[in-house]
Amino acid sequence: MPITTSAKKALRNSARKRMFNLERQDTLNKAVKKIRKMAAEKNKDARKFLSEAYQAVDKAVKTGLIKANTGARKKSRLSKLVKKIV
């Protein structure tokens, strides 16, 4: 356990950031899974949810959760997947 005041504050901040990061990661994963599931079912509505997935990926990149190239790769693969359906 932290002893100094600054160490206690760092622990609080770390826990708070972890909570936000887990929430963002969960949002990202759910959006990507939703698109992949729709693609597997050949659901034409996947295109509507593509922007939602893009938004989640962009937010994850912006906040440093994933790197820019990883985000670009995810978006590219999702659009490729949706393009096959339509």
PDB file of C-alpha atoms in Angstrom:
ATOM      1  CA  MET A   1       0.000   0.000   0.000  1.00  0.00           C
ATOM      2  CA  PRO A   2       1.197   3.519  -0.721  1.00  0.00           C
ATOM      3  CA  ILE A   3       2.509   5.497   2.200  1.00  0.00           C
ATOM      4  CA  THR A   4       3.157   9.029   0.967  1.00  0.00           C
ATOM      5  CA  THR A   5       0.377  11.390  -0.023  1.00  0.00           C
ATOM      6  CA  SER A   6       1.563  11.599  -3.612  1.00  0.00           C
ATOM      7  CA  ALA A   7       1.675   7.811  -3.882  1.00  0.00           C
ATOM      8  CA  LYS A   8      -1.892   7.600  -2.573  1.00  0.00           C
ATOM      9  CA  LYS A   9      -3.006  10.152  -5.140  1.00  0.00           C
ATOM     10  CA  ALA A  10      -1.188   8.259  -7.899  1.00  0.00           C
ATOM     11  CA  LEU A  11      -3.010   5.086  -6.862  1.00  0.00           C
ATOM     12  CA  ARG A  12      -6.378   6.870  -7.022  1.00  0.00           C
ATOM     13  CA  ASN A  13      -5.584   8.309 -10.447  1.00  0.00           C
ATOM     14  CA  SER A  14      -4.375   4.969 -11.710  1.00  0.00           C
ATOM     15  CA  ALA A  15      -7.557   3.234 -10.563  1.00  0.00           C
ATOM     16  CA  ARG A  16      -9.692   5.936 -12.186  1.00  0.00           C
ATOM     17  CA  LYS A  17      -7.814   5.716 -15.484  1.00  0.00           C
ATOM     18  CA  ARG A  18      -8.057   1.926 -15.406  1.00  0.00           C
ATOM     19  CA  MET A  19     -11.826   2.158 -15.007  1.00  0.00           C
ATOM     20  CA  PHE A  20     -12.144   4.527 -17.981  1.00  0.00           C
ATOM     21  CA  ASN A  21      -9.820   2.399 -20.110  1.00  0.00           C
ATOM     22  CA  LEU A  22     -11.747  -0.792 -19.340  1.00  0.00           C
ATOM     23  CA  GLU A  23     -14.990   0.945 -20.261  1.00  0.00           C
ATOM     24  CA  ARG A  24     -13.560   2.222 -23.558  1.00  0.00           C
ATOM     25  CA  GLN A  25     -12.056  -1.174 -24.360  1.00  0.00           C
ATOM     26  CA  ASP A  26     -15.398  -2.838 -23.649  1.00  0.00           C
ATOM     27  CA  THR A  27     -17.219  -0.367 -25.916  1.00  0.00           C
ATOM     28  CA  LEU A  28     -14.687  -0.980 -28.674  1.00  0.00           C
ATOM     29  CA  ASN A  29     -14.905  -4.756 -28.398  1.00  0.00           C
ATOM     30  CA  LYS A  30     -18.711  -4.745 -28.357  1.00  0.00           C
ATOM     31  CA  ALA A  31     -18.899  -2.528 -31.451  1.00  0.00           C
ATOM     32  CA  VAL A  32     -16.455  -4.707 -33.387  1.00  0.00           C
ATOM     33  CA  LYS A  33     -18.186  -7.927 -32.298  1.00  0.00           C
ATOM     34  CA  LYS A  34     -21.559  -6.527 -33.328  1.00  0.00           C
ATOM     35  CA  ILE A  35     -20.303  -5.810 -36.868  1.00  0.00           C
ATOM     36  CA  ARG A  36     -18.605  -9.204 -37.157  1.00  0.00           C
ATOM     37  CA  LYS A  37     -21.727 -11.005 -35.966  1.00  0.00           C
ATOM     38  CA  MET A  38     -23.894  -9.120 -38.450  1.00  0.00           C
ATOM     39  CA  ALA A  39     -21.411  -9.921 -41.208  1.00  0.00           C
ATOM     40  CA  ALA A  40     -21.514 -13.605 -40.334  1.00  0.00           C
ATOM     41  CA  GLU A  41     -25.314 -13.516 -40.497  1.00  0.00           C
ATOM     42  CA  LYS A  42     -25.136 -11.526 -43.761  1.00  0.00           C
ATOM     43  CA  ASN A  43     -27.273  -8.822 -42.181  1.00  0.00           C
ATOM     44  CA  LYS A  44     -27.569  -5.750 -44.444  1.00  0.00           C
ATOM     45  CA  ASP A  45     -27.924  -3.434 -41.422  1.00  0.00           C
ATOM     46  CA  ALA A  46     -24.225  -3.843 -40.656  1.00  0.00           C
ATOM     47  CA  ARG A  47     -23.482  -0.686 -42.651  1.00  0.00           C
ATOM     48  CA  LYS A  48     -25.593   1.367 -40.218  1.00  0.00           C
ATOM     49  CA  PHE A  49     -23.527   0.182 -37.266  1.00  0.00           C
ATOM     50  CA  LEU A  50     -20.216   0.673 -39.053  1.00  0.00           C
ATOM     51  CA  SER A  51     -20.108   4.357 -38.084  1.00  0.00           C
ATOM     52  CA  GLU A  52     -20.665   3.356 -34.448  1.00  0.00           C
ATOM     53  CA  ALA A  53     -17.689   0.998 -34.646  1.00  0.00           C
ATOM     54  CA  TYR A  54     -15.578   3.681 -36.367  1.00  0.00           C
ATOM     55  CA  GLN A  55     -16.445   6.088 -33.571  1.00  0.00           C
ATOM     56  CA  ALA A  56     -15.384   3.577 -30.915  1.00  0.00           C
ATOM     57  CA  VAL A  57     -12.105   2.870 -32.729  1.00  0.00           C
ATOM     58  CA  ASP A  58     -11.348   6.581 -33.193  1.00  0.00           C
ATOM     59  CA  LYS A  59     -12.068   7.275 -29.525  1.00  0.00           C
ATOM     60  CA  ALA A  60      -9.749   4.434 -28.484  1.00  0.00           C
ATOM     61  CA  VAL A  61      -6.987   5.834 -30.702  1.00  0.00           C
ATOM     62  CA  LYS A  62      -7.539   9.384 -29.458  1.00  0.00           C
ATOM     63  CA  THR A  63      -7.287   8.345 -25.818  1.00  0.00           C
ATOM     64  CA  GLY A  64      -4.213   6.185 -26.392  1.00  0.00           C
ATOM     65  CA  LEU A  65      -5.935   2.882 -25.741  1.00  0.00           C
ATOM     66  CA  ILE A  66      -4.752   1.512 -29.085  1.00  0.00           C
ATOM     67  CA  LYS A  67      -2.192   2.843 -31.533  1.00  0.00           C
ATOM     68  CA  ALA A  68      -3.141   4.725 -34.687  1.00  0.00           C
ATOM     69  CA  ASN A  69      -2.084   1.967 -37.073  1.00  0.00           C
ATOM     70  CA  THR A  70      -4.023  -0.624 -35.084  1.00  0.00           C
ATOM     71  CA  GLY A  71      -7.108   1.571 -35.289  1.00  0.00           C
ATOM     72  CA  ALA A  72      -6.681   2.073 -39.023  1.00  0.00           C
ATOM     73  CA  ARG A  73      -6.245  -1.666 -39.507  1.00  0.00           C
ATOM     74  CA  LYS A  74      -9.402  -2.434 -37.506  1.00  0.00           C
ATOM     75  CA  LYS A  75     -11.432   0.099 -39.488  1.00  0.00           C
ATOM     76  CA  SER A  76     -10.092  -1.212 -42.778  1.00  0.00           C
ATOM     77  CA  ARG A  77     -10.912  -4.804 -41.935  1.00  0.00           C
ATOM     78  CA  LEU A  78     -14.401  -3.919 -40.739  1.00  0.00           C
ATOM     79  CA  SER A  79     -15.211  -1.945 -43.879  1.00  0.00           C
ATOM     80  CA  LYS A  80     -13.876  -4.785 -46.007  1.00  0.00           C
ATOM     81  CA  LEU A  81     -16.101  -7.212 -44.115  1.00  0.00           C
ATOM     82  CA  VAL A  82     -19.196  -5.044 -44.549  1.00  0.00           C
ATOM     83  CA  LYS A  83     -18.424  -4.463 -48.226  1.00  0.00           C
ATOM     84  CA  LYS A  84     -18.602  -8.222 -48.855  1.00  0.00           C
ATOM     85  CA  ILE A  85     -22.184  -8.310 -47.550  1.00  0.00           C
ATOM     86  CA  VAL A  86     -23.536  -5.376 -49.537  1.00  0.00           C
TER      87      VAL A  86
END
